[in-house]
Each structure stands twice: as C-alpha cells, then as structure tokens.
Coordinates of C-alpha atoms in Angstrom, one line a residue:
X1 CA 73.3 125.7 86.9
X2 CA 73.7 125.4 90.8
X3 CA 75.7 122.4 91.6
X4 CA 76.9 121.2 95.2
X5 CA 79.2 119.2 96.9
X6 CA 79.2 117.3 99.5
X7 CA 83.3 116.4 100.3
X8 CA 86.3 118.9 99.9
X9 CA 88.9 115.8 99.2
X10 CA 90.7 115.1 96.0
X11 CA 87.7 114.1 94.6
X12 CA 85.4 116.6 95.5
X13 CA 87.2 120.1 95.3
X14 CA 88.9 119.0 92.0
X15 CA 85.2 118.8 90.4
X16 CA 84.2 121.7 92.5
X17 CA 87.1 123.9 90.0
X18 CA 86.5 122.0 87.4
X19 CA 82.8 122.8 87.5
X20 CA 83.2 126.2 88.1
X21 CA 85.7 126.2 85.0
X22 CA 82.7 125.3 82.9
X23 CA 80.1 127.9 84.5
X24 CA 78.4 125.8 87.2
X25 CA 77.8 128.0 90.8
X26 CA 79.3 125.8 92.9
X27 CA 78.7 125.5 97.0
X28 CA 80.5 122.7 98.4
X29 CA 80.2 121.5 102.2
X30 CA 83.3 119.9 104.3
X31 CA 82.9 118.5 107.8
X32 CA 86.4 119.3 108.9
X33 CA 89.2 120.5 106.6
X34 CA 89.8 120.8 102.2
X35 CA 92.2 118.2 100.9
X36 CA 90.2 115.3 102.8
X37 CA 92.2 112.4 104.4
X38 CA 95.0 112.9 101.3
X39 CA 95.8 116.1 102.5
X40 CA 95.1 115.7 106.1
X41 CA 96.1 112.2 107.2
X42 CA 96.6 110.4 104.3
X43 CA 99.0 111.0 100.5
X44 CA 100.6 114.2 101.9
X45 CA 101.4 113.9 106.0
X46 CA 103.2 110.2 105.3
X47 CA 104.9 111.8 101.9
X48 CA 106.0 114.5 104.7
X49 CA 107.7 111.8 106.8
X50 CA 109.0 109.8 104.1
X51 CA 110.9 112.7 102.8
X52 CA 112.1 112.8 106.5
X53 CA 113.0 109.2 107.0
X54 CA 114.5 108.9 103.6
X55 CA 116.9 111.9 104.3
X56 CA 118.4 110.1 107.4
X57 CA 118.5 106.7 105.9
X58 CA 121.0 108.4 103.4
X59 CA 123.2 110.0 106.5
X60 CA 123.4 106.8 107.9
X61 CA 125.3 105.8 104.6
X62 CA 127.2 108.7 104.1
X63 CA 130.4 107.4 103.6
X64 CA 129.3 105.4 100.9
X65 CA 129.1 108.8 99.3
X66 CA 132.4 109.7 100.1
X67 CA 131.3 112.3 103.1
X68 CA 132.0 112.1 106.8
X69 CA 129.7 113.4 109.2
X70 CA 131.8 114.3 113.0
X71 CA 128.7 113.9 115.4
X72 CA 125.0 112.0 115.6
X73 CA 121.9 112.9 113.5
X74 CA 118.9 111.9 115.0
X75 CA 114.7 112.2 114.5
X76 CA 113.2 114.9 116.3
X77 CA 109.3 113.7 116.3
X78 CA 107.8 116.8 117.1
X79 CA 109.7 118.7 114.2
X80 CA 109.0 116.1 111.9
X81 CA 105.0 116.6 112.7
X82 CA 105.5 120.2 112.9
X83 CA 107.4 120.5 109.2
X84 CA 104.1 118.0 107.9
X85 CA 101.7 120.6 109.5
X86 CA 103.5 123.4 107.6
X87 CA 103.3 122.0 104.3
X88 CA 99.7 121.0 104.7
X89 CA 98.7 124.3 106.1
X90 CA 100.4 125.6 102.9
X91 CA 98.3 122.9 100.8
X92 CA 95.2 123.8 102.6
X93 CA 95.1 127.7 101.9
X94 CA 96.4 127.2 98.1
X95 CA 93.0 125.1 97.7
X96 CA 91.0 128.1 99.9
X97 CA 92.6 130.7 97.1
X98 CA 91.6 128.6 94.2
X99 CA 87.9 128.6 95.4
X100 CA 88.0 132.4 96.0
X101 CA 89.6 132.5 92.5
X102 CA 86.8 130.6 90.9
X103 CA 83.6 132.2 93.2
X104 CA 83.3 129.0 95.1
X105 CA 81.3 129.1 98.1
X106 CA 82.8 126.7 100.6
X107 CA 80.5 125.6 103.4
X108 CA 81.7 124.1 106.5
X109 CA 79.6 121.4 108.3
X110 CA 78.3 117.9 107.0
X111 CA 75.8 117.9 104.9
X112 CA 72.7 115.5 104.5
X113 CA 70.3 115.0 101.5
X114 CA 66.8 115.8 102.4
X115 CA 65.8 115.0 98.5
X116 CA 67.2 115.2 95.4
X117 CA 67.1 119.1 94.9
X118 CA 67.6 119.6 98.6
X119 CA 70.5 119.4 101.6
X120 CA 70.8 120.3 104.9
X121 CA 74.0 121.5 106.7
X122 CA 74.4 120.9 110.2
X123 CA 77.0 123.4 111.1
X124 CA 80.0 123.0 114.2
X125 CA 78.1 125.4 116.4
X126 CA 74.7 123.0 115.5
X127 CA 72.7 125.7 113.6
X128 CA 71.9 124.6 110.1
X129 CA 70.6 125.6 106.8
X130 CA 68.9 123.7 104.1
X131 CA 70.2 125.0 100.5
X132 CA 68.2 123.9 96.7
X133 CA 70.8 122.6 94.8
X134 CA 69.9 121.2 90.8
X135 CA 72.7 118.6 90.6
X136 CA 75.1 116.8 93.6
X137 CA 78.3 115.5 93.7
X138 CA 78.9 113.5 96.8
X139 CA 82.5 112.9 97.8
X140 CA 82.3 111.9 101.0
X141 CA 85.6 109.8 100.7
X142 CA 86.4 106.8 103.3
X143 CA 88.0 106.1 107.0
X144 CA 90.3 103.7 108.6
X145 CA 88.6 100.4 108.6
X146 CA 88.1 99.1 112.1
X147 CA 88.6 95.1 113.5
X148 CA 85.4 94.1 114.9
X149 CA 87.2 92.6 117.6
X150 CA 90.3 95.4 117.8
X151 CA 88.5 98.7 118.0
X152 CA 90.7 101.9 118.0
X153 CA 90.7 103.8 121.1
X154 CA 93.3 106.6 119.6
X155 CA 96.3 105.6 122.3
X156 CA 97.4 102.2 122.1
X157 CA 95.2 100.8 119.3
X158 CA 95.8 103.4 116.4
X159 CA 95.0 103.9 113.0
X160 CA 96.9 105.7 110.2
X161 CA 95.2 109.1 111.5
X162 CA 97.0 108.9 114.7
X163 CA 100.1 107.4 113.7
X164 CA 100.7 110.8 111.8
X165 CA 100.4 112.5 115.2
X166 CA 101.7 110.5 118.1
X167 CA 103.6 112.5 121.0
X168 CA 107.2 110.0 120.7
X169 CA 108.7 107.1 118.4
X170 CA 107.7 104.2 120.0
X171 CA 110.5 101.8 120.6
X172 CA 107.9 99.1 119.8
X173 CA 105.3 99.3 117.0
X174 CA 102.8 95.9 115.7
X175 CA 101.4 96.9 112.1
X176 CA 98.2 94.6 111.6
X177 CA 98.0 94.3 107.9
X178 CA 100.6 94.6 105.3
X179 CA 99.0 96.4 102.5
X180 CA 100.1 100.0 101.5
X181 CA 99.3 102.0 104.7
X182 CA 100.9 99.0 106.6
X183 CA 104.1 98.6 104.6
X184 CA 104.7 102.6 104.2
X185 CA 104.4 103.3 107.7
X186 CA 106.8 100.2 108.6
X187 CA 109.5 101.5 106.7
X188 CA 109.0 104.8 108.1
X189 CA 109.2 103.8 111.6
X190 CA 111.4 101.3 111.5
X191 CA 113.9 103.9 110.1
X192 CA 112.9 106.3 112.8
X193 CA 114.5 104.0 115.4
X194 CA 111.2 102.1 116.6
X195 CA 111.2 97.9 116.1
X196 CA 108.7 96.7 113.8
X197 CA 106.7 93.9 113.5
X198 CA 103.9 93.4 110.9
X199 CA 101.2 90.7 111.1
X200 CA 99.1 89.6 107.5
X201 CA 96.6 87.3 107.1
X202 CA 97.4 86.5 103.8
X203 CA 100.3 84.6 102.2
X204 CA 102.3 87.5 101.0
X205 CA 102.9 91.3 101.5
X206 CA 101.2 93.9 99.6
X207 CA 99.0 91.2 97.7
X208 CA 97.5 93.3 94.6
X209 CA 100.8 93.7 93.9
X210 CA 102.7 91.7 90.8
X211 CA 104.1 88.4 92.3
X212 CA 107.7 89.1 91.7
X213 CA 107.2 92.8 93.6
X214 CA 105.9 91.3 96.3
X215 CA 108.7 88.5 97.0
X216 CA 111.6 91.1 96.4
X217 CA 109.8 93.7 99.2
X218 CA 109.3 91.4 101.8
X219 CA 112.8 90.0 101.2
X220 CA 114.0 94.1 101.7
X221 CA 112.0 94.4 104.8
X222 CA 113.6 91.4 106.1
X223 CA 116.7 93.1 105.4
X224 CA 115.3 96.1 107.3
X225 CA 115.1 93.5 110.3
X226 CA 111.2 94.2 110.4
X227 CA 109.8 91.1 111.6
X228 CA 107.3 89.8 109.5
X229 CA 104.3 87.4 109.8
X230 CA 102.6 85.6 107.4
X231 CA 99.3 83.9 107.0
X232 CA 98.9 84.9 110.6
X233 CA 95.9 86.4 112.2
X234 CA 96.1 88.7 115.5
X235 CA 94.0 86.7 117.5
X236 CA 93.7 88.5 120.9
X237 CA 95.0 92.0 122.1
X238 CA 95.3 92.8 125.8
X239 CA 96.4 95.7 127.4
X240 CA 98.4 95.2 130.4
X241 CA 101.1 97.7 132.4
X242 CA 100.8 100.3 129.9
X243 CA 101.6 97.7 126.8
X244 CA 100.0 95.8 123.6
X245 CA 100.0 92.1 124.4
X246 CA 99.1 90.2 120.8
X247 CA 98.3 86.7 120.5
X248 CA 98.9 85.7 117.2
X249 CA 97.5 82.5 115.6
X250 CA 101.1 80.7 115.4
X251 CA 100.9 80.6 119.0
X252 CA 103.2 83.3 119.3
X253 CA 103.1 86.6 121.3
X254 CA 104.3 90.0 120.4
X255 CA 104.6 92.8 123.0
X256 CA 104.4 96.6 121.9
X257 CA 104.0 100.2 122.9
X258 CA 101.6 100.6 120.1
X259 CA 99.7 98.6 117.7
X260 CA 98.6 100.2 114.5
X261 CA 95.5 98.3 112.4
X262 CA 95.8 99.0 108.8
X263 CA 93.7 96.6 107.2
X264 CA 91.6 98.7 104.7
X265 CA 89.0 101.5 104.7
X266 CA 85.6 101.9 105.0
X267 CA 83.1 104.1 103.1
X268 CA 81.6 107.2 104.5
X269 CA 78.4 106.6 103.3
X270 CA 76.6 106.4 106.2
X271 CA 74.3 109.4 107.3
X272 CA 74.2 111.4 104.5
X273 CA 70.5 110.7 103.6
X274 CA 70.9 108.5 100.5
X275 CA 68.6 106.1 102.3
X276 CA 66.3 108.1 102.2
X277 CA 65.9 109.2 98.5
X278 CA 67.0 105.7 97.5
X279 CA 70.5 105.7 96.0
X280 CA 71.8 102.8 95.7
X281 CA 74.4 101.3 97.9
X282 CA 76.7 98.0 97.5
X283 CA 77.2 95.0 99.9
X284 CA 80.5 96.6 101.4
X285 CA 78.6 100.2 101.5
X286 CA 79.9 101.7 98.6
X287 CA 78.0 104.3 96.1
X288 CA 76.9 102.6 92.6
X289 CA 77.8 104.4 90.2
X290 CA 77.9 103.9 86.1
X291 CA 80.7 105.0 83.8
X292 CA 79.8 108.9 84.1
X293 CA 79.5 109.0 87.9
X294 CA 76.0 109.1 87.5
X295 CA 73.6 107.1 90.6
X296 CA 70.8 105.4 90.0
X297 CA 69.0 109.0 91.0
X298 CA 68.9 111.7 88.8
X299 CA 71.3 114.7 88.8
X300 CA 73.3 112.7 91.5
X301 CA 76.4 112.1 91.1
X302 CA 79.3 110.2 93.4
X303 CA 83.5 109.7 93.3
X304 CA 86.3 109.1 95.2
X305 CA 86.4 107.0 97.9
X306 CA 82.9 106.4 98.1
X307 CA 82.4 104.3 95.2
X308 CA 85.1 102.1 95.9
X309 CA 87.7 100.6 94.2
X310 CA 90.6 101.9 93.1
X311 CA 90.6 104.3 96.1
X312 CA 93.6 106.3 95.3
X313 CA 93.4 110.1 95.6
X314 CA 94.4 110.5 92.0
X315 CA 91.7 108.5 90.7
X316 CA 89.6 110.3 92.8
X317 CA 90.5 113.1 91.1
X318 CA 89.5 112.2 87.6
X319 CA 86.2 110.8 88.6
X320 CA 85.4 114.7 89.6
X321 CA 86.5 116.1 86.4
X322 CA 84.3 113.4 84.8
X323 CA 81.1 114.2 87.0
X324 CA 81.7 118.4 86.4
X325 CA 82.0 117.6 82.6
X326 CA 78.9 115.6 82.6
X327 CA 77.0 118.0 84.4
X328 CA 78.0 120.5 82.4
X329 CA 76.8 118.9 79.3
X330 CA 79.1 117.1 77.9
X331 CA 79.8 113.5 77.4
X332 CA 82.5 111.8 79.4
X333 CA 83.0 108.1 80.8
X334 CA 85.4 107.1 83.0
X335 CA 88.6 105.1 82.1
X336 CA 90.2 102.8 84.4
X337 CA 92.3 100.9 82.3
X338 CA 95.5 102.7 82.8
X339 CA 95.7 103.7 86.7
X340 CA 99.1 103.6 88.5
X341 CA 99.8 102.4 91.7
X342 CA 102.4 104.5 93.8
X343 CA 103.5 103.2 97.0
X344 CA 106.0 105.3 99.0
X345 CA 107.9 102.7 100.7
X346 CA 111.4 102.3 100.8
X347 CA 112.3 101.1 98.0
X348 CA 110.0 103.0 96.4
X349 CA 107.2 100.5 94.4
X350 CA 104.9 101.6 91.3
X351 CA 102.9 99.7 88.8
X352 CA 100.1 100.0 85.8
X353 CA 98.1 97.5 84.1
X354 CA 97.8 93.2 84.6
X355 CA 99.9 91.1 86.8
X356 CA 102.1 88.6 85.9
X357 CA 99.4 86.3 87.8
X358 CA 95.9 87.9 86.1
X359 CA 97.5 86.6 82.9
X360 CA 97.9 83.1 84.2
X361 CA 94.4 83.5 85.4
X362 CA 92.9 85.1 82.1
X363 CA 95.3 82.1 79.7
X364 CA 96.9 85.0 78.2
X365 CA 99.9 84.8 76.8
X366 CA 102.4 86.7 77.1
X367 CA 106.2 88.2 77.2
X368 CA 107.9 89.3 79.9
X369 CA 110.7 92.0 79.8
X370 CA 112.9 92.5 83.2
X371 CA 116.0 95.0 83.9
X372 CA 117.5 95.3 87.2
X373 CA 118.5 98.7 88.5
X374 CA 122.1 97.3 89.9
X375 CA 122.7 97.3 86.1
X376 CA 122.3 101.1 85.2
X377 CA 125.1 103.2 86.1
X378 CA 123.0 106.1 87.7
X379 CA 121.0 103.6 90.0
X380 CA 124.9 103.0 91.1
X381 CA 125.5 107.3 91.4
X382 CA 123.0 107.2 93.8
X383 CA 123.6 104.1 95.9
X384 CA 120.1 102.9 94.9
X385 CA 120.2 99.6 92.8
X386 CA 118.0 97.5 94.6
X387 CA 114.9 96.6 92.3
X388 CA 113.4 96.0 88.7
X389 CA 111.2 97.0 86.1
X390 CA 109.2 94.3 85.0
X391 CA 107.1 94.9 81.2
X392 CA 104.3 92.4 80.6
X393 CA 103.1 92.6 77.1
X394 CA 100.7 90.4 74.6
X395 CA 102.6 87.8 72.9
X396 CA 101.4 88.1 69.9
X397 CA 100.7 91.8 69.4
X398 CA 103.4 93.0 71.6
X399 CA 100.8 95.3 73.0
X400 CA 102.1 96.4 77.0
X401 CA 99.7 95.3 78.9
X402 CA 101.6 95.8 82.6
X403 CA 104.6 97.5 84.4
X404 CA 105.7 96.9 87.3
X405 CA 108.6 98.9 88.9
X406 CA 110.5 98.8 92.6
X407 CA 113.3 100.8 93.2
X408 CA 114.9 104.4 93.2
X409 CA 111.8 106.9 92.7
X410 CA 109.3 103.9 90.7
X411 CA 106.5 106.6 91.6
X412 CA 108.3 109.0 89.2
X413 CA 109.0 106.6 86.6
X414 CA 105.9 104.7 86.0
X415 CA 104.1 107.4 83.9
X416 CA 105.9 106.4 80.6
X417 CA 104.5 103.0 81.5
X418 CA 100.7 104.8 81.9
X419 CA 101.1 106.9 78.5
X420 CA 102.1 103.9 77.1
X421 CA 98.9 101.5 78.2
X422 CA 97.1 104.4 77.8
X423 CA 97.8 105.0 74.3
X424 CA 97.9 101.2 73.3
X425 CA 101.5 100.9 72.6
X426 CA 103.8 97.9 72.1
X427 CA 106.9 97.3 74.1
X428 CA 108.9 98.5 70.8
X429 CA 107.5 101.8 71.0
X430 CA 109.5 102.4 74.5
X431 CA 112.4 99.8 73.3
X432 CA 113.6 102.1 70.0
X433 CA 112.8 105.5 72.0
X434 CA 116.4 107.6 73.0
X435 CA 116.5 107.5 76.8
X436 CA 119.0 110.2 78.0
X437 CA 122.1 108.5 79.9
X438 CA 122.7 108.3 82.3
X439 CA 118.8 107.8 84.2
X440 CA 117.2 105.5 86.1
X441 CA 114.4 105.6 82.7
X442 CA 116.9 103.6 81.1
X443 CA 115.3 100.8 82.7
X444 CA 112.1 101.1 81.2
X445 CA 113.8 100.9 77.8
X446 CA 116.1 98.1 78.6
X447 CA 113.1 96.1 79.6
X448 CA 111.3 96.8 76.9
X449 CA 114.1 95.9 74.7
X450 CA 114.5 92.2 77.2
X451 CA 110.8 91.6 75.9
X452 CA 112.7 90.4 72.5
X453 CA 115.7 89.5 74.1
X454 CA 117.7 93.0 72.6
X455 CA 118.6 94.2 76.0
X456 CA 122.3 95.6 75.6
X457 CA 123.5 95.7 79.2
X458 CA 122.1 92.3 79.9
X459 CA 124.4 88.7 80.2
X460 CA 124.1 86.8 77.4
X461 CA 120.8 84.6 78.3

C-alpha cells in the first residue's frame, strides 16, 4: 500500500514510521525542514532557552544553596541561539536516520492535491512532479496567527518564529497575548535581562487553565516585576525613532524595542488543493475530521495542527499513529480524554482533565484535594516551593476527573495524573500508593489523600 504525506511535523513523520512499521511505502513531502514548527520554532528552540534561563535564575540565588560565585554571569544571546541550533540540528538528522532506517522516501517541496489518488510537488528550484499515491495523510500543522490590524513585519512586530532568533535581548519587549507562547516567552526574557510587559484581552492569564493556576501565575509574574495588563486590548501600534509605540485601551501607552503578538495560530490549510477535491473545512479553517482521522473523502486522512484543537505536538503525535493504524487495517479511534497540558514557564505549570470551573458549569459535584509544594521537604532541597497540586475528583465515585499542578518540574509530574484519568481511577488509588521520600511526587499523593481529608503533612483543617 503507497501511502503519502504531506507535513514532516510531529504529526506527520511519527505516522510516516509508524506506517512504515506496519508495511505501508511511505513518501512524505516537507516544505522546509522535519520536526515542523516543534522542532524548528516551536516545543524544542524555547525548551532550549528555558534550560538556559532557568540555569541563570539559579546563579542568581546561589547563596541560597550555600555557594558563592567571585565574578558576574551573564546571557550571551548568540550562544544561547547557537546551543538551540545544535540540539535541533541533532533532532533533525536523528528523524533523517529513522526514515533511512524504515525506507522512507522524504520529499522536499510543498505538495498540493490534484485528486484523491494524485499530488503534485512544487520543488525549491520550481520543477515539480506529480506522484499516485492510494491513501494521504495531510499534516500540514499551523502558523503564528496574525492581528488584522498588527501585521508582522519580522523586525519590530514579531512572532514566536523570530523571537527564537533575534540579533540582541531587547531591553524592552510588549507580549500581546498571555496564553502559553505569551507567558513562556515572558518568563524567558524577562530573566534574560529585557523588561516585560504583557497585554490580554481577557480577564485573566493563561485562561484554559484551572482558575486557581491561573491566579497563583499571574501573582508570580507580578513577583517577576513583569507588568501585566488585563482585560486590555492593544489598540494602536506606531513605529516612531526606531521604537513600538502601543496604545492600549486603558488609555495608557507602552514604549518598546520590540513587540511580540502571540495571540494564537492559524491553520495551514490553505493551498493544498482540498478545495478542489472537496474536503471539508471548518469556520476557523480547520480539517474535519472523525474519530479515526478520516475526512469526509476517502483514503484521506488529516492530524496535527490542522484539525484543530488540542494543538499540542504530542497530540499530534498520536493522531498519526491513529491514521497509520487505520490505514493499515486496523481499527483505531482517537482518545482525547486524558491529554496533558505542559507549559514551560517558570514555575513550571501542567494539568489533565476538567477544571475546577467546567464542573461548576457541567453541576458536577465534586472533591477537591490540594497540597502545596512549601510543604514537602525536597521542594525545600531545591529552593522550589512555590506552587500546588490540585486533584478534582467525582464526589460520589471518587473517580479523578482533573489535576492540576504548578511548580518545580509539573511537566514531569503530571503523567501519574494522565495514567490515572486514563485508566479510570479514584483519588484512593494514588492516596494508598508508596511514593518514595523524599520527591516532589509526594504531592500528588498528599492531594489525593486531602480529597478525604487524610493528608498527613497538612494543619489540622
């Protein structure tokens, strides 16, 4: 069976290996590089910098660790970028060798349907070929969503892509949006030395986040001194002398080197050719797609990014390995029900499952388990007790139907909560499990045990 994709992101080359791991001959097309935006400009550049920014936050507190340091540590920006570039060069040619390993034709150039059985590939140096394909995966993924009224123009109006690259720290940066991309690269500036300011339309930070997450984080980036503006709209931008003039619509103006718009992403379905052979497309642009990746046309299949929401590269990920398996022959939906959210701020926030606030919405009841980290002795090893974990199970089942975690490495620590969803299980389950002391896990289990008020290192409520 000839199978081909169109996409080499997260999405795409996973099914591509996965497809090829159940017999498929596999071609798959990609406009510019493997990985897609996670591994170019998205999940693994900012990871890059984090790791960076997180380092020097902790030499700025080393005496609180009992070392002295006898001179200045500062951010080199141009080492930074070039250490990202090494690891995802080193990325990039790991996915290269897993195609040779699997006889994986990769094609590069974009690639357009013509039909159903049929795709053209306009190639960099504008030859192309038209291939005959039996089934298609398209995986085209998504792009920084751009303000009608503040178009990027890659210098002073950026978005995420160039903020990965830029030439110097600016000593003056306005974040339009505080979602993920916005609040990660806030916390990664603002510890590289550069003031931060953050402007959001809506009435709280990182909004499909649990309520109680949200309030704690902005209160931290307060902390952080990164100003913050709520229910506030970015009104007008002017360039003048060489800066970002931003009207905001308190009245108030903010001044900046740079202004980076992170308010979303849009889907890269446009020219491809589904148009033209009919697949069909929602109101925002994205793929339809049912439970098994399948379109509405036959033997085409979409994921990732394209399809919408939850855009996260892992999910991607899984919706490949569900389209390879079905066109292979076998019979596999998609499950959404237990997808984490990782968010590589500082502190770190992860979460799985209902909010506190869908449960009001839905009238379910519930129970609510909550440990702090301030009260487990390695959080305090580590200097890192900011933060919660937060269990939200069924009242009368005791079935988990949400964690929510900020603090010390929460992207690490919130798969127990997934397996746990995943598998159905109650807050017991985690609450009479032997968590090895001294870890930060021990917060999961002390939460679970606060769900029936059994938390041991917990004040007598």
């Amino acid at each position: 069976m000839k199978l081909t994709i169109i996409g080499a992101g997260p999405g795409g080359y996973v099914a591509a290996i996965r497809a090829a791991q159940l017999g498929a001959n596999v071609t798959i097309i990609e406009e510019k590089e493997v990985g897609g935006t996670c591994l170019n400009l998205g999940c693994v550049p900012t990871k890059s910098f984090v790791a960076s920014t997180d380092l020097l936050s902790k030499t700025h507190r080393l005496e609180e660790y009992g070392l002295e340091l006898h001179g200045k540590i500062v951010p080199n920006l141009s080492k930074i970028i070039e250490r990202k570039n090494k690891i995802v060069n080193t990325q990039i040619n790991g996915i290269r060798n897993l195609f040779k390993s699997w006889g994986i034709t990769l094609k590069k150039g974009s690639g357009i349907l013509i039909s159903p059985q049929k795709i053209r590939i306009n190639f960099p140096d504008a030859s192309e070929e038209t291939i005959e394909t039996e089934k298609i995966i398209i995986a085209t993924g998504s792009r920084p969503y751009e303000l009608p009224d503040i178009p990027f123009d890659g210098k002073k109006i950026i978005s995420s892509n160039e903020a990965l690259n830029l030439s110097e720290i600016p000593k003056k940066l306005i974040i339009i949006g505080a979602g993920i991309i916005g609040c990660e690269f806030a916390c990664i500036y603002k510890e590289l030395g550069a003031e931060v300011s953050i402007v959001e339309m809506l009435p709280r930070v990182l909004s499909t986040e649990d309520i109680d997450i949200s309030n704690l984080f902005a209160r931290e980036l307060k902390k952080k001194r990164i100003n913050l503006y709520l229910n506030t709209k970015a009104e007008k931008i002017d360039l003048l002398n060489e800066y970002v003039h931003v009207i905001l619509s308190n009245g108030k103006k903010e001044v900046a080197e740079k202004v980076l718009v992170a308010v979303g992403r849009s889907f890269n379905s446009n020219n491809i050719g589904i148009e033209r052979i009919g697949v069909n497309i929602g109101s925002r642009g994205e793929i339809i797609v049912n439970q098994k990746m399948e379109t509405n046309i036959e033997n085409i299949y979409a994921v990732g990014d394209v399809i919408g929401e939850p855009m996260y590269a892992h999910v991607a990920s899984k919706e490949g390995i569900v389209a390879a398996e079905n066109i292979s022959g076998l019979n596999k939906n998609i499950d959404y029900s237990a997808v984490p959210s990782a968010i590589y701020t500082h502190p770190e926030i992860a979460s799985v499952g209902i909010r506190e606030q869908q449960t009001e919405e839905k009238g379910i009841k519930i129970n609510i388990g909550y440990f702090e980290f301030r009260a487990i002795a390695k959080a305090h090893t580590i200097r890192e007790i900011e933060g919660f974990v937060k269990i939200i199970s069924e009242k009368k089942s005791d079935k988990i139907l949400g964690v929510h975690i900020i603090g010390p490495y929460a992207t690490e620590l919130i798969h127990e909560a997934v397996l746990a969803i995943n598998k159905g299980l109650k807050t017991k389950d985690i609450a009479e499990t032997i968590h090895a002391h001294p870890t930060l896990s021990e917060g999961l289990m002390e939460a679970a045990q606060d769900a029936d008020h059994k938390a041991i290192h917990m004040k007598k409520q």
